[in-house]
mmCIF file of C-alpha atoms in Angstrom:
data_model
loop_
_atom_site.group_PDB
_atom_site.id
_atom_site.type_symbol
_atom_site.label_atom_id
_atom_site.label_comp_id
_atom_site.label_asym_id
_atom_site.label_seq_id
_atom_site.Cartn_x
_atom_site.Cartn_y
_atom_site.Cartn_z
ATOM 1 C CA MET R 285 78.844 97.416 106.355
ATOM 2 C CA SER R 286 82.869 96.630 105.464
ATOM 3 C CA LYS R 287 85.437 99.476 105.848
ATOM 4 C CA PRO R 288 86.736 101.223 103.082
ATOM 5 C CA GLN R 289 90.239 100.170 102.478
ATOM 6 C CA ALA R 290 93.270 102.124 103.449
ATOM 7 C CA ARG R 291 95.475 103.445 100.385
ATOM 8 C CA SER R 292 98.640 101.889 100.154
ATOM 9 C CA PRO R 293 101.748 103.765 100.115
ATOM 10 C CA ARG R 294 102.591 103.010 96.838
ATOM 11 C CA GLN R 295 99.253 104.805 95.642
ATOM 12 C CA VAL R 296 99.867 107.723 97.803
ATOM 13 C CA VAL R 297 103.167 108.436 95.998
ATOM 14 C CA ALA R 298 102.047 107.573 92.629
ATOM 15 C CA PRO R 299 100.943 110.978 91.091
ATOM 16 C CA LYS R 300 104.515 112.670 92.173
ATOM 17 C CA ALA R 301 106.400 109.307 90.671
ATOM 18 C CA SER R 302 104.273 109.781 87.725
ATOM 19 C CA ALA R 303 105.108 113.315 87.096
ATOM 20 C CA GLU R 304 108.834 112.662 87.703
ATOM 21 C CA ALA R 305 108.685 109.737 85.061
ATOM 22 C CA ALA R 306 106.908 112.213 82.826
ATOM 23 C CA VAL R 307 109.549 114.807 83.159
ATOM 24 C CA LEU R 308 112.370 111.841 82.496
ATOM 25 C CA GLN R 309 110.917 111.071 79.361
ATOM 26 C CA GLU R 310 111.147 114.096 77.995
ATOM 27 C CA LEU R 311 114.922 114.179 78.374
ATOM 28 C CA ARG R 312 117.682 112.875 75.969
ATOM 29 C CA PRO R 313 119.464 109.778 77.108
ATOM 30 C CA GLY R 314 122.258 110.324 79.251
ATOM 31 C CA GLN R 315 121.209 114.102 80.315
ATOM 32 C CA SER R 316 122.054 115.317 83.388
ATOM 33 C CA VAL R 317 119.242 116.212 85.578
ATOM 34 C CA GLU R 318 121.518 118.253 87.948
ATOM 35 C CA LEU R 319 122.718 120.289 84.870
ATOM 36 C CA LEU R 320 119.127 121.414 83.554
ATOM 37 C CA LYS R 321 118.496 122.309 87.560
ATOM 38 C CA GLU R 322 121.492 124.686 87.314
ATOM 39 C CA LEU R 323 120.471 126.086 84.207
ATOM 40 C CA HIS R 324 116.906 126.286 85.494
ATOM 41 C CA ILE R 325 115.474 124.308 82.924
ATOM 42 C CA LEU R 326 114.149 122.148 85.853
ATOM 43 C CA THR R 327 112.977 123.370 88.947
ATOM 44 C CA ARG R 328 114.775 121.842 92.280
ATOM 45 C CA GLU R 329 112.024 119.608 92.499
ATOM 46 C CA GLY R 330 112.594 118.403 88.978
ATOM 47 C CA LYS R 331 109.674 120.231 87.640
ATOM 48 C CA LEU R 332 109.160 121.073 83.931
ATOM 49 C CA ASN R 333 106.794 124.200 83.413
ATOM 50 C CA GLN R 334 105.754 125.272 79.934
ATOM 51 C CA ASP R 335 108.313 128.023 79.046
ATOM 52 C CA SER R 336 111.291 125.671 79.779
ATOM 53 C CA ARG R 337 109.652 122.949 77.902
ATOM 54 C CA ARG R 338 109.622 125.342 75.186
ATOM 55 C CA LYS R 339 113.328 125.933 75.496
ATOM 56 C CA LEU R 340 114.506 122.363 75.974
ATOM 57 C CA LYS R 341 112.642 121.300 72.911
ATOM 58 C CA GLN R 342 114.330 124.062 70.731
ATOM 59 C CA VAL R 343 117.550 122.937 72.076
ATOM 60 C CA TYR R 344 117.322 119.449 71.850
ATOM 61 C CA HIS R 345 115.874 119.622 68.014
ATOM 62 C CA LEU R 346 118.835 121.724 67.197
ATOM 63 C CA PHE R 347 121.105 119.136 68.923
ATOM 64 C CA GLN R 348 119.839 116.643 66.686
ATOM 65 C CA PHE R 349 121.270 118.779 63.501
ATOM 66 C CA ILE R 350 124.634 119.366 65.281
ATOM 67 C CA GLU R 351 125.168 115.689 66.775
ATOM 68 C CA PRO R 352 125.698 114.185 63.123
ATOM 69 C CA LEU R 353 128.347 117.128 62.270
ATOM 70 C CA LEU R 354 130.348 116.390 65.741
ATOM 71 C CA GLN R 355 130.261 112.435 64.993
ATOM 72 C CA GLU R 356 131.687 113.339 61.351
ATOM 73 C CA PHE R 357 134.234 115.722 62.737
ATOM 74 C CA SER R 358 135.231 113.624 65.418
ATOM 75 C CA GLN R 359 136.592 110.914 63.300
ATOM 76 C CA ASN R 360 140.151 109.251 63.295
ATOM 77 C CA ASP R 361 140.446 110.886 66.785
ATOM 78 C CA HIS R 362 140.403 114.411 65.982
ATOM 79 C CA ALA R 363 139.349 117.258 68.557
ATOM 80 C CA PRO R 364 136.499 119.024 67.692
ATOM 81 C CA THR R 365 136.056 122.656 68.146
ATOM 82 C CA LEU R 366 132.507 124.778 68.409
ATOM 83 C CA ALA R 367 132.327 128.296 68.687
ATOM 84 C CA ASP R 368 128.713 129.323 70.154
ATOM 85 C CA HIS R 369 127.920 133.012 69.369
ATOM 86 C CA GLY R 370 125.447 135.215 71.065
ATOM 87 C CA ALA R 371 125.824 132.281 73.796
ATOM 88 C CA GLY R 372 123.474 134.187 76.473
ATOM 89 C CA LYS R 373 123.291 131.619 79.394
ATOM 90 C CA SER R 374 124.706 128.872 77.388
ATOM 91 C CA TYR R 375 122.010 126.480 77.394
ATOM 92 C CA LEU R 376 122.941 125.080 73.848
ATOM 93 C CA GLY R 377 127.034 124.867 74.778
ATOM 94 C CA PHE R 378 126.322 122.941 78.468
ATOM 95 C CA ILE R 379 123.823 120.747 76.638
ATOM 96 C CA LEU R 380 126.140 119.878 73.941
ATOM 97 C CA TYR R 381 128.827 119.229 76.236
ATOM 98 C CA ASP R 382 127.081 117.125 78.802
ATOM 99 C CA LEU R 383 125.292 114.870 75.802
ATOM 100 C CA TYR R 384 128.348 114.633 73.738
ATOM 101 C CA PHE R 385 132.065 116.365 74.663
ATOM 102 C CA LYS R 386 131.596 114.725 77.941
ATOM 103 C CA ALA R 387 131.847 111.128 76.915
ATOM 104 C CA LEU R 388 134.070 112.031 73.920
ATOM 105 C CA GLY R 389 136.891 112.950 76.368
ATOM 106 C CA ARG R 390 138.518 115.636 73.691
ATOM 107 C CA GLY R 391 137.207 118.709 71.655
ATOM 108 C CA HIS R 392 136.424 122.103 73.312
ATOM 109 C CA ILE R 393 133.417 124.575 73.178
ATOM 110 C CA TYR R 394 133.864 128.174 73.134
ATOM 111 C CA GLY R 395 131.062 130.515 74.398
ATOM 112 C CA ILE R 396 130.790 134.113 73.098
ATOM 113 C CA GLU R 397 128.943 136.328 74.861
ATOM 114 C CA TRP R 398 129.001 140.391 75.120
ATOM 115 C CA ARG R 399 127.140 140.277 78.572
ATOM 116 C CA ALA R 400 129.951 140.251 81.149
ATOM 117 C CA GLU R 401 127.475 138.730 84.174
ATOM 118 C CA LEU R 402 126.473 135.958 81.993
ATOM 119 C CA VAL R 403 130.256 135.015 81.075
ATOM 120 C CA GLU R 404 131.039 134.807 84.802
ATOM 121 C CA LYS R 405 128.149 132.820 85.756
ATOM 122 C CA SER R 406 128.796 130.426 82.824
ATOM 123 C CA SER R 407 132.435 130.123 83.529
ATOM 124 C CA LEU R 408 131.636 129.442 87.243
ATOM 125 C CA LEU R 409 128.885 126.885 86.395
ATOM 126 C CA ALA R 410 131.538 124.952 84.238
ATOM 127 C CA GLN R 411 133.805 125.054 86.876
ATOM 128 C CA ARG R 412 131.563 123.616 89.099
ATOM 129 C CA LEU R 413 130.603 120.748 87.016
ATOM 130 C CA GLY R 414 134.201 119.878 85.729
ATOM 131 C CA PHE R 415 133.469 120.923 82.368
ATOM 132 C CA GLU R 416 137.058 121.647 81.652
ATOM 133 C CA ARG R 417 136.953 122.008 77.797
ATOM 134 C CA MET R 418 134.621 124.985 77.721
ATOM 135 C CA SER R 419 135.527 128.439 77.555
ATOM 136 C CA PHE R 420 133.525 131.906 77.939
ATOM 137 C CA LEU R 421 134.667 134.948 76.292
ATOM 138 C CA ASN R 422 133.236 138.442 77.186
ATOM 139 C CA LEU R 423 133.176 139.381 73.488
ATOM 140 C CA SER R 424 130.862 140.697 70.884
ATOM 141 C CA VAL R 425 130.554 138.230 67.885
ATOM 142 C CA ALA R 426 132.147 141.150 65.704
ATOM 143 C CA ASP R 427 135.129 141.596 68.080
ATOM 144 C CA SER R 428 135.604 137.682 68.569
ATOM 145 C CA THR R 429 137.512 137.314 64.759
ATOM 146 C CA GLU R 430 140.472 139.005 66.357
ATOM 147 C CA ALA R 431 140.331 137.227 69.762
ATOM 148 C CA ALA R 432 143.816 135.703 70.894
ATOM 149 C CA GLU R 433 141.851 133.227 73.070
ATOM 150 C CA LEU R 434 140.445 131.266 70.171
ATOM 151 C CA PRO R 435 141.916 129.208 67.691
ATOM 152 C CA GLU R 436 143.750 131.255 64.752
ATOM 153 C CA ARG R 437 142.158 128.964 62.117
ATOM 154 C CA SER R 438 140.038 126.099 61.816
ATOM 155 C CA ILE R 439 136.898 126.232 64.157
ATOM 156 C CA ASP R 440 134.807 122.960 63.011
ATOM 157 C CA ILE R 441 131.300 124.269 63.895
ATOM 158 C CA VAL R 442 130.067 127.561 64.390
ATOM 159 C CA THR R 443 126.521 128.058 65.990
ATOM 160 C CA ALA R 444 124.229 131.134 66.560
ATOM 161 C CA LEU R 445 121.139 130.487 68.244
ATOM 162 C CA HIS R 446 118.935 133.602 67.897
ATOM 163 C CA ALA R 447 121.808 135.776 67.520
ATOM 164 C CA CYS R 448 119.943 139.395 66.995
ATOM 165 C CA ASP R 449 120.133 141.556 64.103
ATOM 166 C CA THR R 450 123.548 141.564 62.377
ATOM 167 C CA ALA R 451 124.982 139.097 65.107
ATOM 168 C CA THR R 452 124.167 136.403 62.745
ATOM 169 C CA ASP R 453 126.106 138.171 60.144
ATOM 170 C CA ASP R 454 129.116 138.396 62.332
ATOM 171 C CA ALA R 455 128.999 134.942 63.030
ATOM 172 C CA ILE R 456 128.776 134.207 59.448
ATOM 173 C CA ALA R 457 132.233 136.324 58.970
ATOM 174 C CA PHE R 458 133.593 134.620 61.792
ATOM 175 C CA GLY R 459 133.060 131.155 60.343
ATOM 176 C CA LEU R 460 134.435 132.545 56.863
ATOM 177 C CA GLN R 461 137.708 133.583 58.626
ATOM 178 C CA LYS R 462 138.125 130.181 60.671
ATOM 179 C CA LYS R 463 137.186 128.086 57.942
ATOM 180 C CA ALA R 464 134.507 126.649 59.505
ATOM 181 C CA ARG R 465 133.441 122.795 58.298
ATOM 182 C CA ALA R 466 130.081 123.784 59.433
ATOM 183 C CA MET R 467 127.505 126.546 60.496
ATOM 184 C CA VAL R 468 124.398 125.979 62.048
ATOM 185 C CA LEU R 469 122.345 129.362 62.491
ATOM 186 C CA VAL R 470 118.879 130.386 63.797
ATOM 187 C CA PRO R 471 118.457 134.236 63.091
ATOM 188 C CA CYS R 472 116.515 136.616 65.077
ATOM 189 C CA CYS R 473 115.119 140.281 65.004
ATOM 190 C CA GLN R 474 116.678 141.134 61.557
ATOM 191 C CA ALA R 475 116.329 144.945 61.179
ATOM 192 C CA GLU R 476 119.068 146.373 59.048
ATOM 193 C CA VAL R 477 117.431 145.353 55.867
ATOM 194 C CA ALA R 478 114.329 146.550 56.960
ATOM 195 C CA ALA R 479 115.938 150.053 57.673
ATOM 196 C CA CYS R 480 117.524 150.206 54.326
ATOM 197 C CA LEU R 481 114.289 149.657 52.604
ATOM 198 C CA ARG R 482 112.655 152.619 54.297
ATOM 199 C CA GLN R 483 115.113 154.757 53.470
ATOM 200 C CA GLY R 484 114.613 154.671 49.903
ATOM 201 C CA LYS R 485 110.747 153.746 50.106
ATOM 202 C CA ALA R 486 109.610 156.981 48.451
ATOM 203 C CA LEU R 487 111.900 156.528 45.370
ATOM 204 C CA GLN R 488 111.398 152.969 44.943
ATOM 205 C CA LEU R 489 107.549 153.304 44.908
ATOM 206 C CA THR R 490 107.654 155.415 42.081
ATOM 207 C CA ARG R 491 110.010 153.244 40.359
ATOM 208 C CA THR R 492 108.744 149.639 40.555
ATOM 209 C CA PRO R 493 105.602 148.063 41.606
ATOM 210 C CA LEU R 494 107.568 145.568 44.003
ATOM 211 C CA ALA R 495 107.726 148.661 46.446
ATOM 212 C CA GLU R 496 104.349 147.703 47.103
ATOM 213 C CA LEU R 497 105.903 144.654 48.783
ATOM 214 C CA TRP R 498 107.394 147.055 51.665
ATOM 215 C CA ARG R 499 104.873 150.036 51.480
ATOM 216 C CA HIS R 500 103.192 149.512 55.104
ATOM 217 C CA PRO R 501 105.587 149.174 58.237
ATOM 218 C CA LEU R 502 104.669 145.399 59.088
ATOM 219 C CA HIS R 503 105.484 144.528 55.557
ATOM 220 C CA THR R 504 108.841 146.297 55.766
ATOM 221 C CA ARG R 505 109.787 144.340 58.763
ATOM 222 C CA GLU R 506 108.856 140.850 57.621
ATOM 223 C CA LEU R 507 110.070 141.158 54.117
ATOM 224 C CA GLY R 508 113.592 142.462 55.616
ATOM 225 C CA SER R 509 113.763 139.698 57.376
ATOM 226 C CA GLN R 510 113.211 137.369 54.728
ATOM 227 C CA ILE R 511 115.595 139.018 52.341
ATOM 228 C CA THR R 512 118.332 139.125 55.041
ATOM 229 C CA ASN R 513 117.922 135.337 55.123
ATOM 230 C CA VAL R 514 117.989 134.679 51.198
ATOM 231 C CA LEU R 515 121.209 137.057 51.088
ATOM 232 C CA ARG R 516 122.964 134.829 54.019
ATOM 233 C CA CYS R 517 122.198 131.779 52.277
ATOM 234 C CA LEU R 518 123.451 133.130 48.672
ATOM 235 C CA HIS R 519 126.481 134.471 50.388
ATOM 236 C CA LEU R 520 127.432 131.218 52.206
ATOM 237 C CA GLU R 521 126.726 129.563 48.854
ATOM 238 C CA ALA R 522 128.979 131.963 47.017
ATOM 239 C CA SER R 523 131.728 131.197 49.705
ATOM 240 C CA GLY R 524 131.682 127.573 49.365
ATOM 241 C CA TYR R 525 129.156 126.103 51.704
ATOM 242 C CA GLN R 526 126.432 123.964 50.784
ATOM 243 C CA VAL R 527 123.111 125.062 52.254
ATOM 244 C CA THR R 528 120.056 123.705 54.033
ATOM 245 C CA VAL R 529 117.191 125.706 55.220
ATOM 246 C CA THR R 530 114.403 124.198 57.380
ATOM 247 C CA GLU R 531 112.531 124.899 60.418
ATOM 248 C CA LEU R 532 113.970 124.644 63.705
ATOM 249 C CA VAL R 533 110.892 123.372 65.748
ATOM 250 C CA GLY R 534 106.894 124.206 65.147
ATOM 251 C CA TRP R 535 105.781 127.722 64.737
ATOM 252 C CA GLU R 536 103.897 127.155 68.130
ATOM 253 C CA HIS R 537 106.833 127.211 70.068
ATOM 254 C CA SER R 538 108.847 130.171 68.397
ATOM 255 C CA MET R 539 108.413 132.465 65.796
ATOM 256 C CA LYS R 540 111.820 132.752 64.868
ATOM 257 C CA ASN R 541 112.459 129.397 63.670
ATOM 258 C CA GLU R 542 114.338 129.541 60.395
ATOM 259 C CA LEU R 543 117.215 127.234 60.887
ATOM 260 C CA ILE R 544 120.131 127.704 58.213
ATOM 261 C CA ILE R 545 122.920 124.673 58.072
ATOM 262 C CA ALA R 546 125.994 125.426 55.803
ATOM 263 C CA ARG R 547 128.484 122.658 55.204
ATOM 264 C CA TYR R 548 131.638 123.392 53.509
ATOM 265 C CA THR R 549 132.411 121.773 50.127
ATOM 266 C CA GLY R 550 134.798 124.142 48.672
ATOM 267 C CA GLN R 551 132.719 124.689 45.700
ATOM 268 C CA LYS R 552 132.007 128.435 45.464
ATOM 269 C CA LYS R 553 128.824 129.155 43.088
ATOM 270 C CA ARG R 554 129.366 131.958 40.595
ATOM 271 C CA SER R 555 125.402 131.654 40.373
ATOM 272 C CA ALA R 556 124.599 132.488 43.721
ATOM 273 C CA ALA R 557 127.047 135.263 43.658
ATOM 274 C CA GLU R 558 125.398 136.759 40.733
ATOM 275 C CA ARG R 559 121.767 136.303 41.927
ATOM 276 C CA LEU R 560 123.042 138.167 45.407
ATOM 277 C CA ARG R 561 124.182 141.012 43.558
ATOM 278 C CA ALA R 562 120.966 141.090 41.350
ATOM 279 C CA ILE R 563 118.967 141.078 44.588
ATOM 280 C CA LEU R 564 120.985 143.821 46.064
ATOM 281 C CA GLN R 565 120.637 145.777 42.744
ATOM 282 C CA GLU R 566 116.725 145.297 42.549
ATOM 283 C CA PHE R 567 116.003 146.556 46.109
ATOM 284 C CA GLY R 568 118.502 149.442 46.282
ATOM 285 C CA LEU R 569 120.717 147.559 48.860
ATOM 286 C CA GLU R 570 124.060 147.282 47.062
ATOM 287 C CA GLN R 571 125.617 150.814 48.301
ATOM 288 C CA GLY R 572 124.437 150.025 51.925
ATOM 289 C CA LEU R 573 124.982 146.401 52.326
ATOM 290 C CA GLY R 574 127.120 145.111 49.482
ATOM 291 C CA ALA R 575 130.466 144.949 51.518
ATOM 292 C CA ARG R 576 128.344 142.917 54.177
ATOM 293 C CA PHE R 577 127.660 140.106 51.816
ATOM 294 C CA GLY R 578 130.865 140.244 50.058
ATOM 295 C CA VAL R 579 130.030 142.312 46.913
ATOM 296 C CA GLU R 580 132.399 145.012 46.457
#
């Protein structure tokens, strides 16, 4: 009887090599594996778990929308500037720098985050990686408009990935003040409009059948979120931006999935301002939220 043949060394390591190759196939060309390990998206062994895969998929998909804007704004040797609001651990900022700003050799990313410990960690990581054109500011989004560390005018791109509740509105206000050429926003956890709807619920139920849309608490929350984003888009259009609304990724990856992309054209739409005011009036929100959306 013939003896069974021993496995070759190549066969023994094949499963590990195959797993590493599968992970590398999911990364963007030029992506630093060491950076992803530092961000704990990849494990020290170079593995990618399901939660990290979902997070990376969101950031990469967002990068696909931001990269063409950066390419456009980098023309004629311009040094593009980007402010990332509610930066958290700065996954987006670091990956943007690694995939675009590093090779470009110019431009600057500002990460704005209110949690001091995250700002410190991001600053140390940027120093360790040699990402010299990244700055991290320990500020709320609302306070950032007055920060001396930021350019007084002309930030090219404003981003806000899952900036909670009114932080997205503060990011929009920041973009308007800084005359941003583009804004890329993924809103999250809007509660302000829902709270306003609840306050006048009893009166609204007697006044209009539309109040049935927010009679139940779950509907109030969902409708409030929907109205908030509609108002944001109208506010941007009324302020001279062309607005596109799409999905960030598939719903199986995130329920906070609405992506708002606004590009400055300078053409302020009067019809958008009129519709914005009409919606605020219809839902009894004008007094409480008019100023936030530019309605006196």
